[in-house]
Structure formats: C-alpha cells, structure tokens
mmCIF file of C-alpha atoms in Angstrom:
data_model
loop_
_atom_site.group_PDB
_atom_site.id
_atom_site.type_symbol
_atom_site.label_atom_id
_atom_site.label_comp_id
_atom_site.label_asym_id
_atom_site.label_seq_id
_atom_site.Cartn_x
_atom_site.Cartn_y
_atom_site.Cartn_z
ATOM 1 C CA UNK L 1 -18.603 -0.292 2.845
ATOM 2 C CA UNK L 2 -15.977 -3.058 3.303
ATOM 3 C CA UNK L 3 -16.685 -5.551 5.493
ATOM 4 C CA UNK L 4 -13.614 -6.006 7.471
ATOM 5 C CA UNK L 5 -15.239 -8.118 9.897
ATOM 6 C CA UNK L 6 -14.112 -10.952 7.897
ATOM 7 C CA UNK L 7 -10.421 -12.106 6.905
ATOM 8 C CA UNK L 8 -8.874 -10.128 4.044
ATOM 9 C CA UNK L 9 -7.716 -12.001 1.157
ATOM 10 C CA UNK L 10 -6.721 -11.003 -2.213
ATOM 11 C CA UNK L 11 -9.240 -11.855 -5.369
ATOM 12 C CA UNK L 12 -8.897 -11.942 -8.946
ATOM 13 C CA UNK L 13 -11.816 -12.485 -11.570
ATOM 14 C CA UNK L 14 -11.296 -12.782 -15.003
ATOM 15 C CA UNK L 15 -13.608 -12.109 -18.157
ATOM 16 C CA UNK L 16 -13.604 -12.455 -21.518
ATOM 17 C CA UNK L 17 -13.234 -9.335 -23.246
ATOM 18 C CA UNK L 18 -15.290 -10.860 -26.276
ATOM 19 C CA UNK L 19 -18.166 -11.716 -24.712
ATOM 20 C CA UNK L 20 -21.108 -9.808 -25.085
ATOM 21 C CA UNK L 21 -22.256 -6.719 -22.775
ATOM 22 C CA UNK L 22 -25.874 -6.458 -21.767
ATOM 23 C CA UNK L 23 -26.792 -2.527 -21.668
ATOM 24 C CA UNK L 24 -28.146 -1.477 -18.350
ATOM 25 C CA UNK L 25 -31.620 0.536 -18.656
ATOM 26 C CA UNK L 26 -31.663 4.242 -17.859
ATOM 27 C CA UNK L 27 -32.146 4.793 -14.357
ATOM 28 C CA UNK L 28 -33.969 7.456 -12.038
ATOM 29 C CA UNK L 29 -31.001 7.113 -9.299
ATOM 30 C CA UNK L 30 -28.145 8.167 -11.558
ATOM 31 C CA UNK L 31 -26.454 8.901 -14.605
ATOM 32 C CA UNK L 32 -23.019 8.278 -15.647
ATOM 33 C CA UNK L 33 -20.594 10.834 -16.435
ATOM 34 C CA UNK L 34 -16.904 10.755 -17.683
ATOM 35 C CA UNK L 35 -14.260 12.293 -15.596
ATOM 36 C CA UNK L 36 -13.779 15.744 -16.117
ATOM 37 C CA UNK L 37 -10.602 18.025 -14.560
ATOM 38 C CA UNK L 38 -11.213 18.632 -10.497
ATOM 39 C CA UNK L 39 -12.891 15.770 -10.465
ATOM 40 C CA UNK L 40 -9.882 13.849 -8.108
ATOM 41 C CA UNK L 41 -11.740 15.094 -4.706
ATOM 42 C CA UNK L 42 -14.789 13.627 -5.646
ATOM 43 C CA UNK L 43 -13.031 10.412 -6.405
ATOM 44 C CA UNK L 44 -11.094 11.106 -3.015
ATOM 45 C CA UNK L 45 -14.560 11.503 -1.098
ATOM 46 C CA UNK L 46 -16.199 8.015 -2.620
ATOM 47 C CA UNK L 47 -13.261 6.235 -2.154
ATOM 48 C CA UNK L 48 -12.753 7.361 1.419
ATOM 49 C CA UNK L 49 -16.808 7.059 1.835
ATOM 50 C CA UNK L 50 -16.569 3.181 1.241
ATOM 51 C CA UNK L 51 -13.343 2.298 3.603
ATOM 52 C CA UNK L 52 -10.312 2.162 0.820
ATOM 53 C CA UNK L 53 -8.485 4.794 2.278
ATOM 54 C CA UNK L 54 -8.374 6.573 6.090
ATOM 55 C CA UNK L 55 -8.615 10.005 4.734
ATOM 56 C CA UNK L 56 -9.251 12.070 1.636
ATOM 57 C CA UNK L 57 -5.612 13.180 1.988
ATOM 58 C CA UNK L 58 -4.708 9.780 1.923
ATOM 59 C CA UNK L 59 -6.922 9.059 -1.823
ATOM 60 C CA UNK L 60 -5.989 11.988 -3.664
ATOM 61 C CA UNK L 61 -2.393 11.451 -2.753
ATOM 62 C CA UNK L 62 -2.536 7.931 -4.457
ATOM 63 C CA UNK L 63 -4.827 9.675 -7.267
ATOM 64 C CA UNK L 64 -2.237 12.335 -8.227
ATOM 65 C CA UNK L 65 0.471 9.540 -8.124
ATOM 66 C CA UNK L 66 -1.513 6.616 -10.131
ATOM 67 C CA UNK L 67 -4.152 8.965 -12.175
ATOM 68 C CA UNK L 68 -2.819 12.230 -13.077
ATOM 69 C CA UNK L 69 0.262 11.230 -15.047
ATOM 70 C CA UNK L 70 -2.328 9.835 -17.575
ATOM 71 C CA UNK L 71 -4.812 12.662 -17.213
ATOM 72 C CA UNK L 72 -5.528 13.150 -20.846
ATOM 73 C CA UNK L 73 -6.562 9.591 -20.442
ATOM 74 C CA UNK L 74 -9.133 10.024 -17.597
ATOM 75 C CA UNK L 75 -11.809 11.706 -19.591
ATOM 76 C CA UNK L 76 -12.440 8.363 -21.512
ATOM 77 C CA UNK L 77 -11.683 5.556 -19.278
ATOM 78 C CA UNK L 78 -12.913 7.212 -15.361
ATOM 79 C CA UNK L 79 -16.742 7.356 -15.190
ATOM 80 C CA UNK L 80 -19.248 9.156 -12.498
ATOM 81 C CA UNK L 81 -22.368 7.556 -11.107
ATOM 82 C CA UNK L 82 -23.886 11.112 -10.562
ATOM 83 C CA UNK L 83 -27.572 11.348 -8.660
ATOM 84 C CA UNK L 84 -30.487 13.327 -9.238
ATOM 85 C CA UNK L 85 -29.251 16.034 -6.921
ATOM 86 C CA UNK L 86 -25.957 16.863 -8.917
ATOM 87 C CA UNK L 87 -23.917 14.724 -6.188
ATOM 88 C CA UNK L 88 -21.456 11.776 -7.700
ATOM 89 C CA UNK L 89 -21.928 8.778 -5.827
ATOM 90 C CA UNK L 90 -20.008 6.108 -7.601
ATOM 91 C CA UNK L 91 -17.139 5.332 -9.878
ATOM 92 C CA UNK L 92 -15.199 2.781 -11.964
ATOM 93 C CA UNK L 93 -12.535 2.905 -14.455
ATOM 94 C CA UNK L 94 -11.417 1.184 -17.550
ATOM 95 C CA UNK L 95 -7.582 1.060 -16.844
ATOM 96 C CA UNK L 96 -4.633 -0.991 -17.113
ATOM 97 C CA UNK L 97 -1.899 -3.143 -15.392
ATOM 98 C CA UNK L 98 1.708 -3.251 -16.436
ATOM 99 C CA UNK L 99 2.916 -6.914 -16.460
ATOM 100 C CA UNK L 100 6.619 -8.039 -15.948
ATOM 101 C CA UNK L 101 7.213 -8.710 -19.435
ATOM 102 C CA UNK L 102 6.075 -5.328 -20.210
ATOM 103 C CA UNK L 103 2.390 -6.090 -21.660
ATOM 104 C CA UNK L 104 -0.404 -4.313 -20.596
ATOM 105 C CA UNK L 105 -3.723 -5.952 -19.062
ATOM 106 C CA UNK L 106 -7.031 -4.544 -19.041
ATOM 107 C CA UNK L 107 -8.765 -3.680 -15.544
ATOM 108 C CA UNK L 108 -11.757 -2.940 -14.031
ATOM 109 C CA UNK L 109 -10.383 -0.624 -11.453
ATOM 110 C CA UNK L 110 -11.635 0.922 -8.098
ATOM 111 C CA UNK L 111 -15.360 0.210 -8.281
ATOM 112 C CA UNK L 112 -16.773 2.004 -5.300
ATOM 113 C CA UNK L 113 -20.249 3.750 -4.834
ATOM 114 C CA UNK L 114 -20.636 5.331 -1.647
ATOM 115 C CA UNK L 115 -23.242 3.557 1.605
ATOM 116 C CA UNK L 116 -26.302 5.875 1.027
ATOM 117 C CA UNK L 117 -26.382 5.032 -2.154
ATOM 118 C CA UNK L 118 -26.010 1.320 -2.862
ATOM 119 C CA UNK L 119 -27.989 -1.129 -3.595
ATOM 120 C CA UNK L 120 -29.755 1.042 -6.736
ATOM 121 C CA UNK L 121 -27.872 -0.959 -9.482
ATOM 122 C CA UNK L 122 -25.419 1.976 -9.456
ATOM 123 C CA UNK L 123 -22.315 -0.508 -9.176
ATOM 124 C CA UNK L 124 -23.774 -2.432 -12.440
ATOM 125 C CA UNK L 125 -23.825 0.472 -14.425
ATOM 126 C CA UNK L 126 -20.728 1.584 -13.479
ATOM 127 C CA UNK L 127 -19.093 -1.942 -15.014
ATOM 128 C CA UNK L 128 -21.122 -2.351 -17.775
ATOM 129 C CA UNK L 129 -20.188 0.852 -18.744
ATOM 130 C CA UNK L 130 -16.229 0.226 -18.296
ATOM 131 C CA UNK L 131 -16.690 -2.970 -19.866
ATOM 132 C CA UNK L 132 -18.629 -1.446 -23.104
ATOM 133 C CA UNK L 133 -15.111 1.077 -23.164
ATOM 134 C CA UNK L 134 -12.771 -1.931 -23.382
ATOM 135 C CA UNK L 135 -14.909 -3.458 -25.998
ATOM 136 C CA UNK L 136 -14.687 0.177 -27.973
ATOM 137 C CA UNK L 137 -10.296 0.696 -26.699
ATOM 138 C CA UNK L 138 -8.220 -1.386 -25.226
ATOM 139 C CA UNK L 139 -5.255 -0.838 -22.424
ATOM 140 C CA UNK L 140 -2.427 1.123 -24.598
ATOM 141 C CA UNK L 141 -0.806 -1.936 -25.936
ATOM 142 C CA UNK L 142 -2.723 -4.307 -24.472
ATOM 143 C CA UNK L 143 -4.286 -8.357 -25.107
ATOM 144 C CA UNK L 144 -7.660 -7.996 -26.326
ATOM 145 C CA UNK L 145 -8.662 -11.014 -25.488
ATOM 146 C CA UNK L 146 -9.628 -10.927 -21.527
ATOM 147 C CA UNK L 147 -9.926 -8.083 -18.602
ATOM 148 C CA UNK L 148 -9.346 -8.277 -15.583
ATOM 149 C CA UNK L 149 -10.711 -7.353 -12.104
ATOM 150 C CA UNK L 150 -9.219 -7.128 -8.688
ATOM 151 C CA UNK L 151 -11.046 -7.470 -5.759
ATOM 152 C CA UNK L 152 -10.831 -8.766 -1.914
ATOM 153 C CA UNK L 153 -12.967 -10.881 0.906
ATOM 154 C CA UNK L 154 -13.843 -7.586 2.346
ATOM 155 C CA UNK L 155 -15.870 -6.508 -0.715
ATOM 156 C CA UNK L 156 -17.533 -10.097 -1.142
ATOM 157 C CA UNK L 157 -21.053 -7.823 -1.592
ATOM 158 C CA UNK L 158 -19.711 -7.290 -4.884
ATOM 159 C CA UNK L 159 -18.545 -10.440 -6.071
ATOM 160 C CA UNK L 160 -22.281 -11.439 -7.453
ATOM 161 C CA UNK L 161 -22.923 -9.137 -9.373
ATOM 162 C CA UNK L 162 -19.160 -9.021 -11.276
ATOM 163 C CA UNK L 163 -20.318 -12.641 -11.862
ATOM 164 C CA UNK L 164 -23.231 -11.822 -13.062
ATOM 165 C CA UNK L 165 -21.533 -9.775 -15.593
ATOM 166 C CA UNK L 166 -19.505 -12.494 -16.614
ATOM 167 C CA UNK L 167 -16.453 -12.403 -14.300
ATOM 168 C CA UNK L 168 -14.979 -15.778 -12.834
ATOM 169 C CA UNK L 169 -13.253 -16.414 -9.912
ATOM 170 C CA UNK L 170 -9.616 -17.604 -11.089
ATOM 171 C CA UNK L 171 -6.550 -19.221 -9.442
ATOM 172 C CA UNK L 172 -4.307 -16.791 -10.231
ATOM 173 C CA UNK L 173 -3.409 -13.125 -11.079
ATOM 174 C CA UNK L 174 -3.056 -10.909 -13.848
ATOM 175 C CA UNK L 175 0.176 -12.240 -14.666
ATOM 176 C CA UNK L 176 -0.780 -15.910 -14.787
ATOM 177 C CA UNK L 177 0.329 -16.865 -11.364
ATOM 178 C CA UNK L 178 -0.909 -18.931 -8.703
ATOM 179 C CA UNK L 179 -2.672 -16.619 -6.067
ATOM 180 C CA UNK L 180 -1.410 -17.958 -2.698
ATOM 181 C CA UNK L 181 -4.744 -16.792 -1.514
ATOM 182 C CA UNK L 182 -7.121 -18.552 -3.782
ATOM 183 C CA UNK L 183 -8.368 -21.103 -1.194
ATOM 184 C CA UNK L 184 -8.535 -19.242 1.423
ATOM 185 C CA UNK L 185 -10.938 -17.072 -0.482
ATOM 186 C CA UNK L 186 -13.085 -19.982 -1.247
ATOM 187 C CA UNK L 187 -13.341 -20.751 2.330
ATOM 188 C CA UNK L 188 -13.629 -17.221 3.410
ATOM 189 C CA UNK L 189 -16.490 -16.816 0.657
ATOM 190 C CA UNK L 190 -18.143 -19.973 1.388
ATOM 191 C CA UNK L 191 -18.827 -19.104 4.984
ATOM 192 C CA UNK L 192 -20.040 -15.560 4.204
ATOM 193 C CA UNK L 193 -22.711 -16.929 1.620
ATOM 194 C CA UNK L 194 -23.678 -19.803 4.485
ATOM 195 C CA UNK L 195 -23.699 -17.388 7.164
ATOM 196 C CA UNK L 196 -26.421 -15.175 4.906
ATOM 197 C CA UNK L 197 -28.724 -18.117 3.929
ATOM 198 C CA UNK L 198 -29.299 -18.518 7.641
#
C-alpha cells in the first residue's frame, strides 16, 4: 500500500541499462507471466489493491487509454507475478516515455504487488525481470544507454530494493531536468528511514 501518511513528492531513479542483472531464484510464492488479452482487470484490481487509483473503473480507464493502443506490445513488455493458487498478485512493465524532442526513454513502469502478498520478493522479480527485457529490446527508438524509474515518497517501501537493483536517486527527470522536488524527497526520505531505526 502507499503510505500517504507522509508528504507526496515526486521521485526519479536512474540505472544503467548496461549494467549487469542478477537472476532472481525460482520461487514457491509466484511465477511470472507475460500479459495475455483480458488481462487489463487484473491489472485494474492490483493497481486499485495498492492505492494508485480509487476504483477499478478508474485503472482500466487509464489502461485502455495508455496500454491498449500498444496492445500487440503488451505480451512482451507487461509481466504477472501469479501465486500458487492461479491468482496474479503483482506486475511491472518494461515501457517507455516520450521526451520533448521526440526520443524515447526506457521505464520501469507501475510496479505494484498487492498487501497480502508483499514482502515475498515478488516486487524483485517483477524488476529484474523488466530489466532483463530492456537488456534483450529497447523502448521503440529509444537510448540504450540508461532506464528509468518513476516513483514517489508514498512508495518509499520500495525505494531499497530499486537500489538494490542498481537504481540511484537523481536530481532530475527523464528529460534531464531539475526535479523541483528533489530535496524535499531527501528530507521526506531521511525522516522515514530515522523514524524506522527507532
């Protein structure tokens, strides 16, 4: 879940796209699937499940405007955390942000795995196995040379382990400039990580 407890700023992390990814072992809690057609409620219900939209209406409204112009697309860049029980529980997908000058970055986008089942590595799975997809295809047109990843205060749960996967926190955005909100995050992030030492 989001914690919204907290001040909402914006985040963006920054890899390089060169750098190697470590495989995640096979798990007992999931498995990872690609997206297959129908599968926009599901992504509806875990996005909804973790506090990124009010209602399901809401998510597959902005799903069938973002997503589904690029559904042939989907089945190799949108991937499933799905549990032993058949139910998916997570997602992530290797997509892409249009820049003003009309370049194309790659993104780690709309990482969510829903309450019950976080905290099983899911999440880490999910990203290794978007970043192992930009290593294998780029964003249509895009710079090979870093990916991106958006993020926000709310889901500071999440920013240790994109570190640990080799994102840093950086200054600005996609586009190279200066987030407005960059120190505020360090504050806001600095406090949280204090407060949970205690």
């Amino acid at each position: 879940m989001l914690d919204k407890s907290i001040p909402y700023a914006e985040i963006w992390m920054k890899r390089t796209a060169e750098d190697k990814v470590i495989p995640v072992p096979d798990s007992n809690h999931y498995v990872i699937q690609p997206y297959q057609s129908g599968d926009e409620s599901e992504w509806a219900r875990i996005e909804t499940a973790v506090g990124e939209f009010d209602t399901e209406a809401e998510t597959r409204a902005y799903f069938e405007k973002e997503f589904l112009p690029y559904a042939s697309q989907l089945p190799q860049r949108m991937f499933f955390a799905v549990n032993p029980a058949g139910t998916k529980v997570g997602t992530a997908t290797a997509w892409w942000k249009k820049k003003d000058d009309g370049s194309m970055v790659s993104l780690v986008h709309w990482v969510a795995v829903v309450p019950s089942a976080q905290r099983q590595g899911i999440a880490r799975g999910l990203v290794t196995k978007v970043l192992e997809t930009f290593q294998k295809q780029t964003a249509p047109g895009a710079a090979t040379t870093a990916i991106y990843l958006h993020t926000q205060t709310w889901s500071h749960a999440a920013i240790n382990l994109y570190q640990q996967l080799g994102f840093e926190l950086i200054a600005t955005d996609y586009q190279g400039q200066i987030n407005p909100e960059y120190e505020q995050v360090l504050a806001i992030l600095k406090e949280v990580t204090q407060k949970e030492s205690q």
